[in-house]
Every structure is written in structure tokens, then in C-alpha cells.
Amino acid sequence: MKLIKQLSILLFLFTFSIAEAQEKSNFDYLDVFQLEYTGDPQISPDGSTIVYRRTGFDIMKDRSKGNLWMISSDGKNHYKLTNQDVNESQARWSPSGDRIAFVSSSGEGSEIYVYWKASNTISKLTQLENGPSSISWSPDGTQIAFTMKVNAKAPVIATMPAKPKGAKWAKSPRITDRLKHEADGVGYLKPGFNHVFVISSEGGTPRQITTGNFNHGGNISWSPDSKQIFYAGNRNENWEYDFRNSELYSSTILTNEISILTTRSGPDYAPKVSPNGKHVAYIGYEDKVQTYQLSQLQLMNTKGENKRVLSNKLDRSIDNAIWASDSKGLYISYDDFGKTKIAFIDLDGTITDIVENLGGTTLGRPYASGSFSVSKSGSIAYTYSRPDSPADVAVVNKKNKNASVITSVNEDLLNFRTLGKMEEIWYKSSVDGRDIQGWIVYPPNYDSQKKYPLLVENHGGPILNYGNRFSTEIQLYAAAGYIVFYPNPRGSTSYGEEFGNLLYNNYPGEDYNDVMDGVDEMLKRGVTSEDKLYVTGGSAGGIMTAWIIGKNNRFKAAVVAKPVMNWISKTLTADNYYGYANSRYPGQPWENFENYWKFSPISLVGNVETPTMVMVGMNDLRTPPSEAKQLYHALKLRKIETVLVEIPEASHGIASRPSNLITKVAHTLAWFEKFK
């Protein structure tokens, strides 16, 4: 045995030395198609095994693809769950750990399947009208709850005469009378309502638990006796216009009787019943109608009584919460200073951090992401994030906090690439002396004696955050020879409610100064010079980029991607048109024209002298192409050097298809190179 161990060590050292001896190349465009990441790791109740979704990209179909994989918690016995070459997701263990329910999607639709671990067999349980979501086992293992959209008929305004046989008339008009009728990345939303269903875990006919023209969704939680389910929805009479609100409900499985558990204004969601049945934990807040509000962890009993905020000692939003098996606390995740943490909170509200590297499942730009699950013994499986690789599966527990990374899905690629190194920086805002956080990524093989061009990348949202996470776009910029600087100016999340809400009725505002103060900090550090500055950003980052070039002419070139240029036109044409009044600016555009215009980057277009590329997805419903065209047309009329790049079949998330991500980066770099 000792000899085998010695030989294994020698083999590892030999393999490592070969890899080191091979010449490494920089990260390149086609490498995007070779990347993979792990997601939604679900640890078995006994903690021995993890099932997770392994996502990669099909270079021929230009799409992501995800399959379910199994791995033991010590990193051994790693294999694909099924032999099907289709998209698989939402794997959930049965309470006893003998089965896994999951969703399998093909060209014929999405259905619920069950995998039997002992026999290594699978069976399809359902034949559904639409795709299922939020699948959840009953504690006794006999039932599975899920949500699904139930189709409804579109309104009919007029009755058309019958067309002659064989006539080729135009298609019928699409008619809607709904407030929300489209969504970016999806397009037109077919009429219907999301309802909760239950099906036997051995198959059969799904039974609809909720009724009425209301939407229900999100996490479904069962009572310990498997007789009740808890879920979120909005069954208020004015639900369509009360769009920020959601309440918690419970239904008795046998009678379908619905009880309302919360009634305050604001979103309450993600109910989780404690294993002992005494408490329901949930996330939400009392709506103060402002730009940013903390999502807090709350407790009540199963009848909706004795409500209290559990996370009031933490000035951060809670993203997820999972009960410990002894019901003495919950495992939670939250963003803190650009990092995503997993922690434990007891029933007195005391928080103990466990790890701060959850994430790695958004590859385009370095946003927060990731998920985790917990076994009965307290072992945690989570998506492990780091600056030099997308997510792998890791295992940790709150006692030793030493995570073991048990997958290496990108080792075959990234071991042979030289990536840009990341550095965290802090600097002072010139506006009010606040500490502002940012990150620098240096070009591969960085030479501190040289001055490099600086590329400023502004994040979207603006109520989001960048962090020390892997990003294909940032690495491609660095590989092209740029120092990349990306800050979290005021309005960014993970710094508390007051910091995030500084943009209330003031966006864009002093966040502009925070970004420019970061640029000055980079100049002070001597890594670049005033004649080597470039700026870009998408969505809210596009707004910031357009605002910057309207405020100063310091940058050699700019790329404004998918921006809002005119808050008046954007607010009434975007898919989320109904959500801006009062939370972003007072009143509707026609009630407060001057204020909406004051914060519109198009109001500054007369100052722009910077050569500017304008980029947008042609199917973008969040910041419609008409917004980008306003900037492009204005610059053309002013004879400022500009070009419009419209990306076919791209929604607001341009980078959702690998080739579009490459298109975005390649055109950005080509524009900047033109003005070096």
C-alpha cells in the first residue's frame, strides 16, 4: 500500500511537471466554448453524495447545455447521472436519500423524472402542459410538489369573417390586456397563471392545489407531517398593479384550503418550515418604496403568528436560507463587500460566517451567483468561486470551515492558460470621503515597469455588485493587453442599505464621481497614464459610460452597451415599464418630466466629444434598441465619430450565447484599438 502511495505521488509530480513545461497561452475567444461550471449542488441527506448540474457550451449550436452528475463527498465515484443527452436540472433528493427527482428537457418539453439510486434506473413521472419548477419532496417521500403555468385564452376584441378556402391571409393580431405581457429573454408571455401542483412520487395524475387568476411561485415547503404546503403568491384583488408585493400562503393537501400567513406591503417569499414544525422562515421586507431595500430573514409560526426579523443585526440582504436539521438555526448566504458568504444564524440572530467564496456560475461578468445545500449532519455542498476559474463543487461544514474542492471541471483548459491576476483596492470618494471598493485585473505576464492602457468596466443594475470572481469578458480584455478596473460605486449592493439607497431620486449621481475617483487612483498608482484611458459598460454600466462621456472628455474611446439614454422613453417601452415610478424617480414621466430628463444621459449628449461605439441586442426588451439609437443618431448629427453595433437574436443578456459574448468583446476591443 505504501509503494502504491509513493508511485501515485511520483505520477502526480511527473504529470504536474509536464503541464508546467508546456508553454501556456493567454485566454482566447474560442476558449469560451470550452469552459464549464457546476451549479445547484444538492447533497444527500446522509451527506455521502452530491448531485449537481454541469453546464458547458455546444460550439456547433452556440448554446449552453447542462447535465446532472453525481460525485461522492470525498471526490470519488464521479459519473453522469443518466445516459440522456438532454438538458437536466432541478435535482432534489428524496428525504430518505434513495431517489432523486429532476427535470429533463427536450424538444418535446420539460418533464419530471425520478432516479432510483439502488437500481440506477430512471422513470418519467409526468406529461405536463408546461415546464415544471420548484420541485419539492414531501417529508414522507410519497409526493412531489411543483409549480407550473396553466394556460389561459387571450382576449378577443372582434370576430373576423371566415376566409375563403386556400386563402393566405395575414396572421391574426396578438392582443393583450395585461400589465406584464412580455419579458426580456423570453419575449411575449402567453396568457396564463402559475399554480401549485402535487403528484405521487410513483407517478399518476398531477393535482392542482391552487386556483384562481393569480400567480404562485418560488420555493415550496412542506409541513413535517406532509399534510400542508407553504408557498408565495399574490392573491390580492389588485395584484397586477401591486406588483412588488407577495404574500405567504399555506394549503392543506387533502382539501386545498388556502390560508394567508402574511399581509404586509412588500415581498415575502421563500418559506421554509423548520424540521420540528414550529417555525416558518422566510425572506422579505416592508416596502418603503425606495431604490434599494434589505431582504431580511424572518420567522413566524405555521399559523402566521409571532412574526419577527431574525437577521436585523446584519445590514445585508439574505439570498437563501436552509434550516439546520435540529431546527436551532439556519444556513444563509449573503453578499458582503463584493464577496458572497455562507453563514449560520441561530434563533437569537447571532451570525457565524463559514466561507466567503460562494459563486462562479455567471461567466460573462463578475456578478454574484451560486447556491448551496445542507445535509442532516451539517455538511454543506456549494459552488466554489475564485478569480481564476468558474464554479466547482466544494464541501465544508461550520465546525472546521476548511472547504474541500471535489471537482475540477476546467482543469484541462485553464491549467494551460495564463490568466490576468486580480487585486482588490479601496479608495476614498471625493464627494463625501466614503470608502469605495474596486478590483484591478492585470494583463498576463504583467510588467510593473510599463504603463498599460486602462479599461474601465462599469457594472449593471445599478443595484448589483462586482466581486473577486471569474469573468470571461474581463479576462479577454486583460489578455488583449489592458489593465481592467471595475469598481462598486455607491448604489452597489453588499455594503448595506444606506449605501445601496444613495441613488434614490439621484441616479446617475455621485456614483459618477466614485468611478472617476477610481480612475484617478489608478493614475496615482502609476499603472496607466491620462492618454491611455478607455471606458465601457452594459445596461446600468452603459448608462454610466454614457454619463461619463457627457461629463468629461478624458477617455480616448468609449463603448456604450445596451444603455438607457432617455428615462422618459425607456420607462414606457421596456418590459418592466411599470416598475420605475416612485422607487427610482418621483411620479410617472408625464408627472415629473423635468426630473426624468435631468437624469437622462441624452441630456448631456451635446457635450460628448469621445469616439463612441453604441451596442445593443436587437431583441432587447429591457433597454430597447430605440434607446441605443438615440445616442447613435445624436452623435451622428453632431458628427462625433460613432458606430452602431446591433447584435441579431440577442436580448438584454447579450452574453447568454457564447458567440454573442465573443462578438461583444471583440467589437469593444477593435474600437479601442482604433484609437490607441
XYZ file of C-alpha atoms in Angstrom:
676
model
C 0.000 0.000 0.000
C 2.898 2.335 0.874
C 4.511 1.618 -2.511
C 1.257 2.422 -4.326
C 1.045 5.737 -2.475
C 4.630 6.628 -3.387
C 4.027 5.760 -7.035
C 0.875 7.902 -7.026
C 2.822 10.876 -5.680
C 5.555 10.396 -8.305
C 2.958 10.144 -11.062
C 1.311 13.357 -9.875
C 4.634 15.215 -9.755
C 5.545 13.920 -13.205
C 2.185 14.998 -14.661
C 2.454 18.392 -12.973
C 5.962 18.938 -14.313
C 4.800 18.104 -17.855
C 1.947 20.613 -17.559
C 4.348 23.248 -16.249
C 6.819 22.505 -19.018
C 4.207 23.071 -21.707
C 4.038 26.635 -22.891
C 0.927 28.364 -21.607
C -1.081 30.641 -23.857
C -3.346 33.551 -22.979
C -7.085 33.108 -22.635
C -8.656 33.478 -26.087
C -12.066 33.794 -27.724
C -12.651 30.140 -28.590
C -11.747 29.139 -25.031
C -15.170 30.490 -24.053
C -16.783 27.449 -25.675
C -14.544 25.096 -23.659
C -15.455 26.471 -20.245
C -17.727 24.563 -17.879
C -19.190 25.339 -14.493
C -21.006 23.474 -11.749
C -24.346 24.598 -10.372
C -27.121 23.715 -7.934
C -25.147 21.130 -5.893
C -27.561 19.012 -3.850
C -26.047 16.949 -1.058
C -27.809 13.746 0.001
C -29.482 13.664 3.440
C -26.695 11.459 4.823
C -24.010 13.730 3.326
C -22.328 10.982 1.322
C -23.194 12.004 -2.236
C -23.769 15.172 -4.247
C -25.740 15.588 -7.448
C -25.058 18.782 -9.395
C -25.675 20.372 -12.776
C -22.617 20.520 -15.012
C -23.013 23.201 -17.673
C -20.903 23.652 -20.786
C -21.326 25.069 -24.273
C -22.061 23.490 -27.645
C -19.838 25.208 -30.207
C -21.942 23.921 -33.112
C -25.307 25.029 -31.689
C -23.937 28.085 -29.859
C -25.915 27.209 -26.750
C -25.300 26.195 -23.170
C -26.067 22.619 -22.203
C -26.425 21.145 -18.744
C -26.458 17.572 -17.459
C -26.708 16.125 -13.969
C -23.628 14.491 -12.459
C -23.068 12.534 -9.250
C -19.987 12.614 -7.053
C -19.262 11.301 -3.574
C -18.440 13.910 -0.947
C -14.806 12.805 -0.854
C -14.467 13.488 -4.591
C -14.569 9.872 -5.729
C -17.088 7.978 -7.872
C -17.700 10.855 -10.273
C -20.158 9.999 -13.044
C -23.046 11.281 -15.148
C -26.472 10.608 -13.622
C -28.205 9.418 -16.821
C -27.206 8.429 -20.335
C -29.554 11.016 -21.865
C -28.016 13.844 -23.899
C -30.642 16.455 -22.966
C -30.804 19.380 -20.579
C -31.350 18.259 -16.996
C -31.888 20.424 -13.924
C -33.548 20.876 -10.509
C -32.240 17.670 -8.967
C -33.722 17.082 -5.494
C -33.091 14.168 -3.119
C -35.951 12.271 -1.531
C -35.970 12.595 2.288
C -34.570 9.070 2.672
C -31.893 9.627 0.026
C -32.927 6.646 -2.082
C -34.261 8.674 -5.049
C -33.632 11.888 -6.938
C -36.382 13.850 -8.667
C -35.249 16.079 -11.507
C -36.463 17.893 -14.609
C -35.418 16.719 -18.053
C -35.990 18.995 -21.043
C -36.081 18.063 -24.699
C -37.640 19.431 -27.852
C -40.941 17.938 -26.694
C -40.984 19.881 -23.416
C -39.884 19.520 -19.800
C -40.992 16.696 -17.515
C -40.305 15.411 -14.001
C -38.252 12.213 -13.768
C -37.179 10.099 -10.800
C -33.836 8.309 -10.460
C -33.580 5.255 -8.181
C -30.110 5.164 -6.705
C -30.062 1.469 -5.763
C -31.002 0.194 -9.228
C -29.551 3.074 -11.251
C -32.810 3.413 -13.211
C -34.961 6.390 -14.173
C -38.637 6.837 -14.919
C -40.706 9.718 -16.275
C -43.459 10.778 -13.877
C -45.319 13.446 -15.791
C -46.770 14.569 -19.093
C -47.321 18.261 -18.460
C -48.842 21.181 -20.314
C -45.853 23.415 -19.481
C -42.498 23.089 -17.788
C -42.383 22.412 -14.019
C -40.437 24.493 -11.488
C -39.637 24.457 -7.767
C -39.984 20.695 -7.302
C -40.131 19.640 -3.649
C -40.485 16.242 -1.941
C -42.949 15.686 0.876
C -41.173 14.612 4.102
C -42.734 11.121 3.886
C -41.410 10.709 0.343
C -44.801 9.891 -1.180
C -45.479 13.147 -3.061
C -43.717 15.808 -5.094
C -44.964 19.386 -5.273
C -44.121 21.739 -8.124
C -45.333 24.905 -9.821
C -46.464 25.187 -13.432
C -48.118 27.739 -15.658
C -51.708 26.961 -16.588
C -52.590 28.425 -19.965
C -55.425 30.895 -20.430
C -57.081 32.338 -23.518
C -56.124 35.707 -24.944
C -58.862 38.354 -25.164
C -60.924 38.537 -28.340
C -61.941 42.026 -29.481
C -63.569 41.349 -32.828
C -64.880 38.358 -34.764
C -63.289 38.083 -38.181
C -65.192 36.744 -41.199
C -64.221 33.281 -42.411
C -61.511 33.369 -45.048
C -62.041 31.535 -48.368
C -60.655 28.028 -48.558
C -56.989 28.124 -49.505
C -56.673 31.888 -48.936
C -53.416 33.136 -47.396
C -54.467 35.941 -45.099
C -52.221 37.730 -42.639
C -51.805 36.199 -39.209
C -54.309 37.131 -36.527
C -53.378 40.091 -34.312
C -51.774 39.473 -30.939
C -53.999 41.057 -28.296
C -53.239 41.576 -24.634
C -54.857 43.451 -21.773
C -52.251 42.545 -19.135
C -49.889 44.907 -17.308
C -46.987 42.465 -17.717
C -47.166 40.881 -21.140
C -43.529 40.452 -22.164
C -40.175 39.670 -20.584
C -36.655 40.186 -21.821
C -35.033 36.949 -22.964
C -38.460 35.316 -23.306
C -40.452 37.722 -25.444
C -44.231 37.708 -25.469
C -45.712 35.972 -22.447
C -48.575 33.684 -23.296
C -51.644 34.248 -21.106
C -51.870 32.065 -18.036
C -51.228 31.790 -14.310
C -48.668 29.888 -12.255
C -50.174 27.356 -9.873
C -49.007 24.787 -7.338
C -49.445 21.079 -8.106
C -48.825 17.816 -6.272
C -48.151 14.409 -7.830
C -47.481 10.984 -6.338
C -43.765 10.168 -6.331
C -44.709 6.934 -8.095
C -46.432 8.798 -10.934
C -50.044 9.394 -11.812
C -52.128 12.498 -12.402
C -50.915 15.849 -11.021
C -53.471 17.580 -8.813
C -53.755 21.365 -8.884
C -53.704 22.781 -5.344
C -54.172 26.498 -6.026
C -56.889 28.069 -8.139
C -57.980 31.443 -9.472
C -56.457 34.060 -11.746
C -53.444 34.603 -9.508
C -49.763 33.722 -9.724
C -47.988 31.477 -7.233
C -44.331 30.526 -7.344
C -40.915 30.216 -5.806
C -39.854 27.791 -3.122
C -42.385 25.219 -1.899
C -42.015 23.880 1.647
C -43.894 21.042 3.371
C -45.059 20.633 6.941
C -43.289 17.721 8.715
C -46.460 15.607 8.597
C -46.714 16.047 4.784
C -50.243 17.441 5.100
C -49.593 21.109 4.265
C -47.514 23.049 1.787
C -46.252 26.620 2.102
C -45.571 28.905 -0.844
C -45.552 32.523 -2.036
C -48.051 34.261 -4.263
C -50.124 37.365 -4.715
C -53.852 36.735 -4.397
C -54.708 40.355 -3.625
C -57.575 41.866 -5.594
C -55.249 44.490 -7.092
C -52.390 42.016 -7.579
C -51.487 43.148 -11.090
C -50.684 46.712 -10.027
C -49.432 45.645 -6.618
C -46.554 44.006 -8.456
C -43.859 44.400 -5.786
C -45.998 42.585 -3.256
C -46.177 38.881 -2.497
C -47.607 37.039 0.476
C -47.068 33.641 2.039
C -49.847 31.058 1.966
C -50.391 27.524 3.164
C -52.664 24.910 1.629
C -53.990 21.716 3.119
C -53.248 18.935 0.647
C -56.480 16.992 1.099
C -58.914 19.921 0.985
C -56.933 22.549 -0.976
C -57.992 25.052 1.683
C -55.802 28.188 1.434
C -54.691 30.250 4.441
C -52.922 33.594 4.146
C -49.961 33.978 6.530
C -48.586 37.461 5.745
C -50.401 40.660 4.838
C -47.873 43.495 4.819
C -46.974 45.644 1.814
C -43.855 44.278 0.187
C -42.442 40.973 -0.985
C -42.487 37.950 1.331
C -41.192 34.768 -0.267
C -39.100 31.563 0.034
C -40.907 29.955 3.011
C -39.024 27.168 4.805
C -40.753 25.133 7.522
C -38.445 24.059 10.339
C -37.922 20.283 10.718
C -39.692 20.356 14.113
C -42.674 22.144 12.557
C -42.585 25.093 14.994
C -41.394 27.864 12.683
C -41.602 29.131 9.138
C -38.549 31.085 7.994
C -38.962 33.392 5.037
C -37.313 36.337 3.288
C -38.820 39.750 2.584
C -39.239 43.348 3.639
C -41.801 46.053 4.354
C -41.902 48.086 1.149
C -40.711 51.652 1.782
C -40.843 52.417 -1.975
C -37.195 53.275 -2.430
C -34.392 52.233 -4.746
C -32.802 49.573 -2.519
C -34.210 47.697 0.466
C -32.727 44.895 2.530
C -34.268 41.455 2.109
C -34.340 40.192 5.680
C -34.717 36.716 7.160
C -37.892 36.475 9.239
C -39.650 33.919 11.420
C -43.272 33.136 12.286
C -45.195 30.082 13.400
C -47.095 27.912 10.925
C -50.305 29.887 11.523
C -48.618 33.175 10.589
C -48.323 34.413 14.184
C -45.415 35.766 16.268
C -43.549 37.334 13.337
C -40.065 38.698 13.963
C -36.978 39.683 11.970
C -34.133 37.254 12.620
C -31.367 38.970 10.608
C -31.788 42.505 11.984
C -28.198 42.500 13.271
C -26.941 42.195 9.692
C -27.018 45.192 7.339
C -27.048 42.938 4.284
C -29.695 41.224 2.145
C -30.253 37.498 2.684
C -30.295 35.486 -0.541
C -31.131 31.994 0.688
C -31.825 30.153 3.939
C -31.850 26.436 4.828
C -32.820 25.028 8.222
C -30.382 23.005 10.275
C -31.772 19.540 10.961
C -32.103 20.287 14.699
C -34.186 23.449 13.979
C -31.801 25.572 16.095
C -30.813 27.877 13.249
C -30.427 28.308 9.521
C -27.644 28.336 6.975
C -27.796 31.531 4.938
C -25.999 33.251 2.062
C -25.445 36.960 1.586
C -23.183 39.401 -0.277
C -20.632 41.316 1.769
C -18.055 43.711 0.287
C -18.219 42.126 -3.151
C -17.969 38.561 -1.824
C -20.751 36.032 -1.324
C -20.726 34.294 2.042
C -22.336 31.223 3.553
C -23.033 31.635 7.257
C -25.047 30.163 10.112
C -27.608 32.215 12.028
C -29.075 30.924 15.280
C -32.538 31.757 16.596
C -31.137 34.708 18.570
C -29.837 36.250 15.350
C -26.148 35.570 16.009
C -24.300 35.013 12.735
C -21.213 32.867 12.216
C -19.532 33.122 8.822
C -18.388 29.851 7.262
C -16.971 30.646 3.793
C -16.833 33.741 1.579
C -16.360 32.215 -1.865
C -19.829 31.157 -2.979
C -20.484 31.856 -6.673
C -18.887 31.180 -10.030
C -21.995 30.450 -12.087
C -22.143 33.704 -14.094
C -19.320 33.611 -16.621
C -19.730 36.848 -18.567
C -19.066 39.478 -15.942
C -18.075 39.063 -12.253
C -21.523 39.209 -10.651
C -22.683 37.409 -7.514
C -24.172 33.944 -8.046
C -24.063 30.410 -6.728
C -26.071 28.092 -4.491
C -25.649 25.575 -1.675
C -27.404 22.733 0.138
C -27.016 21.146 3.569
C -27.145 17.526 4.764
C -28.730 16.381 8.018
C -25.298 16.303 9.683
C -24.486 19.858 8.585
C -22.202 19.157 5.643
C -22.560 21.904 3.041
C -22.169 21.415 -0.702
C -21.732 24.680 -2.583
C -20.490 26.265 -5.789
C -16.941 27.367 -5.087
C -15.908 30.629 -6.756
C -12.432 32.013 -7.374
C -10.960 34.678 -9.664
C -9.171 32.225 -11.949
C -11.921 29.681 -12.656
C -15.697 29.252 -12.899
C -17.533 27.305 -10.209
C -16.517 23.906 -8.906
C -18.295 21.865 -6.222
C -16.864 22.175 -2.723
C -17.813 20.641 0.630
C -17.471 22.337 4.014
C -19.044 22.377 7.492
C -19.401 25.122 10.051
C -17.081 23.472 12.576
C -13.785 23.392 10.687
C -14.634 25.780 7.818
C -11.929 24.180 5.662
C -13.536 23.610 2.286
C -12.599 20.652 0.100
C -12.963 21.321 -3.618
C -14.031 17.991 -5.113
C -14.402 18.790 -8.829
C -12.069 20.378 -11.357
C -14.196 20.794 -14.461
C -11.870 23.353 -16.092
C -8.520 21.859 -15.171
C -7.981 20.521 -18.690
C -8.241 24.056 -20.115
C -7.181 26.602 -17.526
C -4.076 24.726 -16.383
C -2.691 25.625 -19.796
C -3.722 29.285 -19.863
C -2.079 32.324 -18.332
C -4.795 34.478 -16.815
C -4.757 38.039 -15.583
C -4.159 38.352 -11.861
C -6.705 40.188 -9.722
C -6.107 42.739 -6.982
C -8.616 44.318 -4.607
C -8.310 48.066 -3.957
C -10.013 50.643 -1.745
C -10.024 54.392 -2.242
C -11.831 57.481 -0.934
C -14.735 59.189 -2.661
C -14.067 62.877 -3.304
C -17.758 63.570 -2.658
C -18.054 62.559 0.983
C -14.953 60.568 1.915
C -16.695 57.190 1.728
C -14.571 54.113 1.195
C -15.144 52.716 -2.292
C -14.111 49.207 -3.309
C -12.854 48.128 -6.706
C -10.808 45.479 -8.452
C -7.917 45.511 -10.891
C -7.114 42.694 -13.300
C -3.653 42.901 -14.806
C -2.659 41.570 -18.241
C -0.984 38.150 -18.264
C 2.774 38.430 -17.686
C 2.299 41.948 -16.347
C 5.396 44.176 -16.274
C 5.221 46.748 -13.479
C 7.737 48.943 -15.293
C 5.327 49.561 -18.172
C 2.259 51.772 -18.392
C -0.723 49.921 -19.829
C -3.979 51.200 -21.309
C -6.710 51.276 -18.652
C -10.134 49.824 -19.449
C -12.858 50.878 -17.013
C -15.736 48.363 -16.876
C -18.905 49.672 -15.183
C -21.327 47.147 -13.712
C -25.038 46.865 -14.425
C -28.003 47.077 -12.107
C -27.139 49.562 -10.748
C -28.329 47.678 -7.649
C -25.821 44.847 -8.114
C -22.166 44.255 -7.326
C -18.980 43.062 -8.965
C -16.517 40.983 -6.967
C -13.407 38.835 -6.970
C -14.999 36.312 -9.308
C -14.048 34.747 -12.610
C -15.171 36.677 -15.691
C -14.614 35.699 -19.303
C -15.083 39.266 -20.516
C -12.613 40.727 -18.014
C -10.031 38.024 -18.790
C -10.362 38.599 -22.537
C -9.810 42.329 -22.039
C -6.740 41.612 -19.905
C -5.392 39.116 -22.449
C -5.576 41.906 -25.055
C -3.135 43.959 -23.004
C -5.438 46.155 -20.902
C -5.422 46.735 -17.193
C -9.091 46.336 -16.296
C -10.543 48.374 -13.442
C -14.045 47.657 -12.183
C -15.458 49.473 -9.155
C -18.502 49.168 -6.910
C -19.633 52.810 -6.635
C -22.444 53.962 -4.362
C -25.671 52.178 -5.185
C -23.882 48.834 -5.350
C -25.137 46.033 -3.127
C -23.158 44.246 -0.385
C -22.316 47.454 1.530
C -25.575 47.922 3.403
C -28.960 49.510 2.791
C -27.876 53.130 3.200
C -25.039 52.780 0.664
C -27.270 50.985 -1.839
C -30.045 53.534 -1.460
C -27.830 56.575 -2.131
C -29.165 56.513 -5.704
C -32.763 57.097 -4.599
C -34.038 60.022 -6.718
C -30.399 60.614 -7.654
C -29.341 58.251 -10.446
C -26.959 58.757 -12.108
C -25.475 60.995 -9.424
C -22.391 60.860 -7.267
C -21.776 57.282 -8.390
C -20.152 59.027 -11.371
C -17.677 60.701 -9.007
C -16.931 57.364 -7.336
C -15.968 55.852 -10.698
C -13.805 58.807 -11.711
C -12.134 58.835 -8.284
C -11.156 55.230 -9.005
C -9.651 56.268 -12.343
C -7.640 58.950 -10.545
C -6.491 56.330 -8.034
C -5.214 54.175 -10.910
C -3.290 57.164 -12.299
C -1.872 57.850 -8.863
C -0.627 54.266 -8.683
C 1.235 54.824 -11.940
C -0.136 51.783 -13.762
C -1.505 53.880 -16.628
C -1.433 57.437 -17.941
C -4.023 60.082 -18.811
C -3.675 59.390 -22.543
C -4.465 55.660 -22.152
C -8.000 55.713 -20.727
C -10.934 53.706 -22.182
C -14.390 53.107 -20.758
C -17.252 50.665 -21.273
C -20.190 49.055 -19.504
C -23.525 47.406 -20.199
C -27.064 48.180 -19.034
C -26.634 50.424 -15.957
C -22.956 50.256 -16.863
C -23.941 51.597 -20.287
C -25.835 54.407 -18.577
C -22.745 55.227 -16.515
C -20.498 55.125 -19.583
C -22.801 57.482 -21.495
C -22.984 59.756 -18.438
C -19.179 59.784 -18.104
C -18.540 60.871 -21.689
C -21.235 63.525 -21.299
C -19.457 64.863 -18.216
C -15.819 64.766 -19.394
C -13.598 64.120 -22.403
C -10.817 62.230 -20.615
C -11.296 58.910 -22.410
C -9.761 58.044 -25.765
C -12.810 55.964 -26.731
C -15.980 54.523 -25.225
C -18.300 51.581 -25.832
C -21.811 52.182 -24.553
C -23.634 48.829 -24.424
C -27.420 48.404 -24.058
C -27.943 51.748 -22.295
C -30.888 53.766 -21.102
C -30.446 57.151 -22.766
C -33.839 58.677 -22.075
C -35.692 57.720 -18.892
C -38.948 59.011 -20.310
C -38.959 56.776 -23.379
C -37.326 53.807 -21.594
C -39.846 53.841 -18.763
C -42.795 53.467 -21.105
C -41.336 50.980 -23.621
C -39.316 48.435 -21.607
C -40.685 45.102 -20.391
C -40.539 46.372 -16.799
C -42.077 49.742 -17.650
C -44.441 49.627 -14.683
C -41.720 49.375 -12.026
C -39.893 52.711 -12.051
C -42.222 55.408 -10.753
C -41.504 56.498 -7.149
C -38.870 53.827 -6.468
C -36.427 55.417 -8.934
C -37.875 58.903 -9.537
C -40.954 60.594 -8.073
C -44.088 60.013 -10.115
C -44.593 58.874 -13.682
C -42.728 60.551 -16.583
C -45.671 62.762 -17.516
C -45.909 63.893 -13.892
C -42.241 64.719 -13.446
C -40.848 65.371 -16.911
C -38.013 67.659 -15.751
C -36.649 65.186 -13.223
C -36.714 62.226 -15.601
C -34.958 64.339 -18.226
C -32.347 65.658 -15.789
C -31.071 62.145 -15.124
C -31.209 61.008 -18.768
C -27.753 60.692 -20.384
C -29.202 62.028 -23.648
C -29.474 65.416 -21.900
C -25.648 65.570 -21.904
C -25.117 64.420 -25.485
C -24.267 67.943 -26.622
C -21.066 67.717 -24.534
C -19.787 64.420 -25.954
C -16.519 64.535 -27.875
C -15.388 60.941 -27.195
C -15.418 58.460 -30.125
C -18.234 56.123 -29.137
C -19.408 52.699 -30.202
C -23.046 52.016 -29.336
C -24.029 48.360 -28.927
C -27.358 46.637 -28.309
C -29.121 43.302 -28.791
C -31.820 43.548 -31.426
C -34.267 41.591 -29.216
C -33.548 43.614 -26.079
C -36.784 44.349 -24.211
C -35.168 45.722 -21.037
C -33.238 48.595 -22.655
C -34.837 48.567 -26.106
C -32.758 49.259 -29.247
C -34.528 52.619 -29.573
C -32.531 53.765 -26.532
C -29.188 52.938 -28.142
C -30.278 54.532 -31.392
C -30.999 57.817 -29.632
C -27.334 58.068 -28.685
C -26.071 56.899 -32.058
C -28.347 59.241 -34.025
C -27.469 62.208 -31.808
C -23.738 61.602 -32.235
C -24.139 61.206 -35.998
C -25.995 64.516 -36.188
C -23.186 66.115 -34.185
C -20.556 64.476 -36.441
C -18.865 62.729 -33.498
C -17.095 59.538 -34.563
C -19.501 56.726 -33.784
C -20.777 53.358 -34.949
C -23.866 51.324 -34.083
C -23.458 47.573 -33.465
C -26.776 45.708 -33.389
C -26.490 42.046 -32.421
C -29.139 39.792 -34.026
C -31.173 37.417 -31.845
C -29.665 38.919 -28.685
C -31.780 40.030 -25.750
C -30.574 42.209 -22.873
C -28.280 39.387 -21.774
C -26.087 39.656 -24.860
C -23.549 37.221 -23.438
C -26.063 34.387 -22.919
C -24.879 32.854 -26.192
C -21.107 32.282 -26.353
C -20.713 33.714 -29.859
C -22.523 36.897 -28.792
C -20.230 37.248 -25.779
C -17.277 36.977 -28.157
C -18.918 39.471 -30.532
C -19.355 41.951 -27.700
C -15.751 41.714 -26.507
C -14.182 41.573 -29.998
C -16.013 44.692 -31.167
C -15.202 46.549 -27.953
C -11.507 45.773 -28.292
C -11.458 46.579 -32.019
C -12.986 50.003 -31.308
C -10.469 50.760 -28.579
C -7.545 49.601 -30.720
C -8.620 52.075 -33.396
C -7.916 54.966 -31.017
C -4.676 53.827 -29.425
